[in-house]
Tab-separated table of C-alpha atoms in Angstrom:
chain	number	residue	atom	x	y	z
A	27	UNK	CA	20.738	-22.291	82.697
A	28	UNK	CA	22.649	-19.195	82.197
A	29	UNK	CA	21.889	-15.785	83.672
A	30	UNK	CA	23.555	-12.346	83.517
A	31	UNK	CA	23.374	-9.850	87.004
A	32	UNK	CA	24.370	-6.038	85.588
A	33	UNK	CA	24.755	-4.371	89.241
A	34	UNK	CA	23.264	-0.381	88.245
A	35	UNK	CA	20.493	0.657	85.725
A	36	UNK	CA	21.663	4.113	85.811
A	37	UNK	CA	25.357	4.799	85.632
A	38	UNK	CA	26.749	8.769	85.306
A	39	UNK	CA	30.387	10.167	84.437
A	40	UNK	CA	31.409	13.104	84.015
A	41	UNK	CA	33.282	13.564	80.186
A	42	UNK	CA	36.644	12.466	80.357
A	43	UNK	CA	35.934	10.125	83.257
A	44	UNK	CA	36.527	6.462	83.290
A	45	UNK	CA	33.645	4.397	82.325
A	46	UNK	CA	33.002	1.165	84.278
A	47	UNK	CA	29.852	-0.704	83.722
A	48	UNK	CA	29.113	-3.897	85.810
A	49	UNK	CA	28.154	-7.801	84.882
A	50	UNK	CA	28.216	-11.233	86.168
A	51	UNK	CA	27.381	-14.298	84.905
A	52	UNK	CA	25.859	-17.414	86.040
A	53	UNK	CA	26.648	-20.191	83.811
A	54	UNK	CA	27.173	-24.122	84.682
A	55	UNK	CA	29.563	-24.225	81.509
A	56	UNK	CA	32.027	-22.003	79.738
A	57	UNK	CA	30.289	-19.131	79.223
A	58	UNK	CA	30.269	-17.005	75.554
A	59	UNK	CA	29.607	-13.115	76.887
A	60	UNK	CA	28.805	-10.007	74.923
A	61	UNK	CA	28.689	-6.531	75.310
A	62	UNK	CA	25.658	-4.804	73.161
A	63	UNK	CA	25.008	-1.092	72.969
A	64	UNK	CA	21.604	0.584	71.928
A	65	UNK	CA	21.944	4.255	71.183
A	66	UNK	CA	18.172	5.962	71.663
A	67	UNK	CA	15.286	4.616	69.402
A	68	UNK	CA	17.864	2.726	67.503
A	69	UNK	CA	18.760	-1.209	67.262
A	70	UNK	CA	21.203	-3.183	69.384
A	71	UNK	CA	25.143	-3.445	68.114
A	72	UNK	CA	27.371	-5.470	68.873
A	73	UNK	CA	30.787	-4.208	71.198
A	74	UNK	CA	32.488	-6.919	71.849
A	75	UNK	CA	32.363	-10.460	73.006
A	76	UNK	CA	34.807	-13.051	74.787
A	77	UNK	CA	34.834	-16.400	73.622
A	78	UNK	CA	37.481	-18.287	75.530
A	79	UNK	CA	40.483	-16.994	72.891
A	80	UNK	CA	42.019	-14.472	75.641
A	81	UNK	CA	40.558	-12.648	78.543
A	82	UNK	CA	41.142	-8.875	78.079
A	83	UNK	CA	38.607	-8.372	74.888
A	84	UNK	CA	38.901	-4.859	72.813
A	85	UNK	CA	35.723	-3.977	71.471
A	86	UNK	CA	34.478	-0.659	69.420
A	87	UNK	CA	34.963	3.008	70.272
A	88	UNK	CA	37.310	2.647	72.819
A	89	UNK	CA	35.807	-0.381	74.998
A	90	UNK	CA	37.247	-2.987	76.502
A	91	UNK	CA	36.082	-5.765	78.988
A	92	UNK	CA	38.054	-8.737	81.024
A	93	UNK	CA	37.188	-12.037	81.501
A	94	UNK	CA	37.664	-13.025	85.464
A	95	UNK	CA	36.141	-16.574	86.163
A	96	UNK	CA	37.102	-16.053	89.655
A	97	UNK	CA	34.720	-13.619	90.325
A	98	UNK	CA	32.602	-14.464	87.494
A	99	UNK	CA	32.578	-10.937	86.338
A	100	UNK	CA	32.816	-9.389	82.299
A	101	UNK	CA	32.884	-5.577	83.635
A	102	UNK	CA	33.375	-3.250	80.417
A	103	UNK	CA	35.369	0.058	80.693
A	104	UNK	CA	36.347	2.879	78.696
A	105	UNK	CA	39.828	4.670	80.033
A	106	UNK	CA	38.073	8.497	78.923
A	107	UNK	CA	34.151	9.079	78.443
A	108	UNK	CA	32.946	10.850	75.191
A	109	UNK	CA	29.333	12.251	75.206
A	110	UNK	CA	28.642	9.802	72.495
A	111	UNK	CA	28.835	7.462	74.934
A	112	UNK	CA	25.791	8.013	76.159
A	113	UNK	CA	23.340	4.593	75.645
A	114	UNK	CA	22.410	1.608	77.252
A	115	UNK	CA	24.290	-0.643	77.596
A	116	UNK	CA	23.077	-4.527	77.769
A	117	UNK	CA	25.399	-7.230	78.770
A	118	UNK	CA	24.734	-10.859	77.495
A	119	UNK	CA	25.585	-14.573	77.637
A	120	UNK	CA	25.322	-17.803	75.623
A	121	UNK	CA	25.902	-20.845	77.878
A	122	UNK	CA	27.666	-23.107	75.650
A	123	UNK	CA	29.040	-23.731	72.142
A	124	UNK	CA	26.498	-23.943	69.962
A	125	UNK	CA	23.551	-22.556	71.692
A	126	UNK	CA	21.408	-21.068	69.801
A	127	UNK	CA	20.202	-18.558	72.073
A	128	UNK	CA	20.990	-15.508	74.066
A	129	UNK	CA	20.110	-14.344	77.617
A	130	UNK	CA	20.009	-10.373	78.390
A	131	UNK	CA	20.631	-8.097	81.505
A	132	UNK	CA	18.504	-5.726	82.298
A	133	UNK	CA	20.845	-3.143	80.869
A	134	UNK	CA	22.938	0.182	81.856
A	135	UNK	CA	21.867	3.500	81.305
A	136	UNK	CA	24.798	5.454	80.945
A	137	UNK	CA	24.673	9.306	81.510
A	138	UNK	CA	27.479	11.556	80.557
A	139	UNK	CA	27.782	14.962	82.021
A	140	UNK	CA	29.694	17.743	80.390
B	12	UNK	CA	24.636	-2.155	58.524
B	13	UNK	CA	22.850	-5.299	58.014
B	14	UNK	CA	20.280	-5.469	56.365
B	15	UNK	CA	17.300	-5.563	58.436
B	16	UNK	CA	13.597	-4.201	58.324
B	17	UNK	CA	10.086	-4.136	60.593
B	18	UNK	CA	7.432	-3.253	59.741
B	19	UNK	CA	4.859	-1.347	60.572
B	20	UNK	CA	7.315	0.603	63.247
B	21	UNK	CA	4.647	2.120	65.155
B	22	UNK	CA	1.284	0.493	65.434
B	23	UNK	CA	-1.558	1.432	68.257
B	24	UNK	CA	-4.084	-0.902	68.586
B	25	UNK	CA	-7.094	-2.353	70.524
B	26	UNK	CA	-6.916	-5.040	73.347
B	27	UNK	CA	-8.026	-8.176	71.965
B	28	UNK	CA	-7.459	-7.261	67.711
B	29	UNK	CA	-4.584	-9.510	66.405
B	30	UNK	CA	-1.337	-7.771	65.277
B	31	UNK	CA	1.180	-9.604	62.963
B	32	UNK	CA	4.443	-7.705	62.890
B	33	UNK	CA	6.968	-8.268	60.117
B	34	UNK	CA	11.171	-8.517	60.228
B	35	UNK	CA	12.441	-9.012	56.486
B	36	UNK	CA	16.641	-9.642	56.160
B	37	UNK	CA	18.579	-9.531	52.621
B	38	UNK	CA	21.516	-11.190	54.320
B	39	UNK	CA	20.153	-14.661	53.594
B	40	UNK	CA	21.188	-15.614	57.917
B	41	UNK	CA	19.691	-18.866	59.070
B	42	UNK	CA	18.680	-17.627	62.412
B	43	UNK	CA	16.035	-14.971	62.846
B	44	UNK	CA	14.700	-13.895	66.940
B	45	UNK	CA	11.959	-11.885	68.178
B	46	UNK	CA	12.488	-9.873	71.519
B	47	UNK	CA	10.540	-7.589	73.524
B	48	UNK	CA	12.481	-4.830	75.763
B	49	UNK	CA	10.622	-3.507	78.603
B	50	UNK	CA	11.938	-1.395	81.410
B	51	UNK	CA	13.599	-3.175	83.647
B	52	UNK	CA	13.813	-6.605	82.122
B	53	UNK	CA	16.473	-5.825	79.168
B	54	UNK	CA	15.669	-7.827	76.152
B	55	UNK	CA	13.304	-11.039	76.395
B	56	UNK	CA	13.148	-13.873	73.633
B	57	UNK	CA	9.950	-14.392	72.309
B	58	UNK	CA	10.676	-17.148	69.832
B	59	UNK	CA	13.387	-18.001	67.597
B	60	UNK	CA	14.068	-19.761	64.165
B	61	UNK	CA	16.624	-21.808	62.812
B	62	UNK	CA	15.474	-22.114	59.811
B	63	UNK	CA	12.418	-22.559	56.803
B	64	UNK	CA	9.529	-23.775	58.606
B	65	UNK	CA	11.902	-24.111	61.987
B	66	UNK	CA	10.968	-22.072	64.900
B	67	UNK	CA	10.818	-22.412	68.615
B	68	UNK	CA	9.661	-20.964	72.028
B	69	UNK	CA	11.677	-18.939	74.122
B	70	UNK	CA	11.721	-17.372	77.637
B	71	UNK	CA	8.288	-14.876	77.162
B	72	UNK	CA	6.298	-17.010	73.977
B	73	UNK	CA	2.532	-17.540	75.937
B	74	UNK	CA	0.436	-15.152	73.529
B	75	UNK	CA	2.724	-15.123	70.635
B	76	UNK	CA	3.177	-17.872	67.331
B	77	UNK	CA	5.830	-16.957	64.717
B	78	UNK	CA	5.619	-18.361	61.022
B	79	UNK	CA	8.526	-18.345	58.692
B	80	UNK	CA	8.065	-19.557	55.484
B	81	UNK	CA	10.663	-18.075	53.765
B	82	UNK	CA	14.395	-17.294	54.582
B	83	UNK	CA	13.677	-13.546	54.890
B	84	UNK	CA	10.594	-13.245	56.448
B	85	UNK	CA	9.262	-13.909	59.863
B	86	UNK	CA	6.369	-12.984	61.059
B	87	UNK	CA	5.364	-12.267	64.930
B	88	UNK	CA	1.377	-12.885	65.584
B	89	UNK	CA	-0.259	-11.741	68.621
B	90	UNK	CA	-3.634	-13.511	68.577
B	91	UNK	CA	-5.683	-11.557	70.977
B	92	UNK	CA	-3.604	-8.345	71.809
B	93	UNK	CA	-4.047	-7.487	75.708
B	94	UNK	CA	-2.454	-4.200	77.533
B	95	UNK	CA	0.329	-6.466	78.734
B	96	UNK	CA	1.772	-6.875	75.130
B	97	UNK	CA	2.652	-3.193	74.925
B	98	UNK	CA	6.367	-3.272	74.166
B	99	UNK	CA	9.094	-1.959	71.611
B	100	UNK	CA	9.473	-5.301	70.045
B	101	UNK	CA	13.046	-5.937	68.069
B	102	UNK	CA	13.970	-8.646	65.344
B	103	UNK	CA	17.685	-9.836	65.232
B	104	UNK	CA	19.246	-12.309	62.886
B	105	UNK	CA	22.341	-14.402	63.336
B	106	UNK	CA	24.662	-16.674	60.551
B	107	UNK	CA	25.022	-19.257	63.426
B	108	UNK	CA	24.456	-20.461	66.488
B	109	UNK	CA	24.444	-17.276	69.139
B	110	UNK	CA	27.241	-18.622	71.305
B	111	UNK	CA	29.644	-17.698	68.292
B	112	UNK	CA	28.022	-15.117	66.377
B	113	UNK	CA	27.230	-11.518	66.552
B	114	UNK	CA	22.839	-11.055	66.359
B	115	UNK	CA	22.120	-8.471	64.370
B	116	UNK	CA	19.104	-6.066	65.261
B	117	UNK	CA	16.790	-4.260	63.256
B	118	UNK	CA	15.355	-0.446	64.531
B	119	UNK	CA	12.196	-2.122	66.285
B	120	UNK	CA	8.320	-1.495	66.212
B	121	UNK	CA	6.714	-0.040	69.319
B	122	UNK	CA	3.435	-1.071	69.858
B	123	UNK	CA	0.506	0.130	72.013
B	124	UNK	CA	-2.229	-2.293	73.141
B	125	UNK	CA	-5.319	0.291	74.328
């Protein structure tokens, strides 16, 4: 089974400030990982996911996340924080190729002070 | 944005009244999800289909059945509605399998269980 640890519920920057926002994964295969943002009383989107093709993955608005299988990690950063930055922010994982189904952290609030 | 709807997207109701909530897609995907996000769990699958007639159970399904009996439509059923079903629940739709493609989410229906 596959399980995703995001290490913070609340995370604040100041504007301008780099943005780092933590996961790990538990996974006895390969894993597929995502990045998913929900801005308030909206719908999940999509930032970015890794699927094996390289390890640094560019996503939306300025995000990025790397793929380290030593540490097991898929930590997403932004180099400069915009107040519409402000969501959660819900990291994910798929186990294998051709699961069907997705498995949620418990998500990132992220707080950006002007 | 895809093209995703639920209905009603507020609803309060009594403990033990059923409640059938409704996701409708025009994008014709194969996969359709139900989810529940509560504080401090992130996003929790209900139950899933992959198709017409196709469903199954996922992490959180004791209390719910799902019935899709057409491509666009599937249909979330809480029997007996009790306190512990109060949730902003969230529909998502996929092409394919998760593992390799982005799930879609539609602008969720918060219900109240009294």
């Amino acid at each position: 089974a596959q399980s995703v640890t995001q290490l913070g519920s609340h995370v604040s920057v100041s504007e301008g400030a780099l943005v780092l926002l933590r996961c790990n994964y538990s996974s006895s295969v390969p894993p597929y990982l995502f990045w998913y943002v929900q801005y308030p009383n909206q719908g999940l989107q999509l930032l970015l996911k890794y699927t094996s093709a390289a390890t640094l993955v560019k996503g939306i608005n300025g995000f990025e996340a790397e793929f380290k299988k030593s540490e097991t990690s898929f930590h997403l950063t932004k180099p400069s924080a915009h107040m519409s930055d402000a969501a959660e922010y819900f990291c994910a994982v798929s186990g294998f190729f051709g699961n069907e189904k997705l498995t949620f952290g418990t998500g990132t609030r992220l707080t950006i002070i002007p | 944005d895809a093209g995703i709807t639920q209905s009603p997207r507020h609803k309060v109701t009594e403990t033990g009244t059923p409640v059938t909530l409704r996701c409708h897609q025009t994008e014709n995907h194969r996969y359709m999800y139900w989810y529940r996000q509560d504080p401090g769990h992130g996003l929790r699958l209900i139950h899933y289909s992959y198709g017409v007639k196709d469903t199954d159970k996922g992490e959180v399904s004791d209390g719910y059945s799902v019935s899709r009996s057409k491509t666009e439509d599937f249909l979330l059923t809480l029997e007996s509605a009790t306190s512990s079903q109060t949730s902003v629940y969230f529909c998502a739709i996929s092409e394919g399998v998760s593992s390799y493609n982005e799930q879609f989410f539609g602008p969720g229906t918060r219900l109240t269980v009294l």
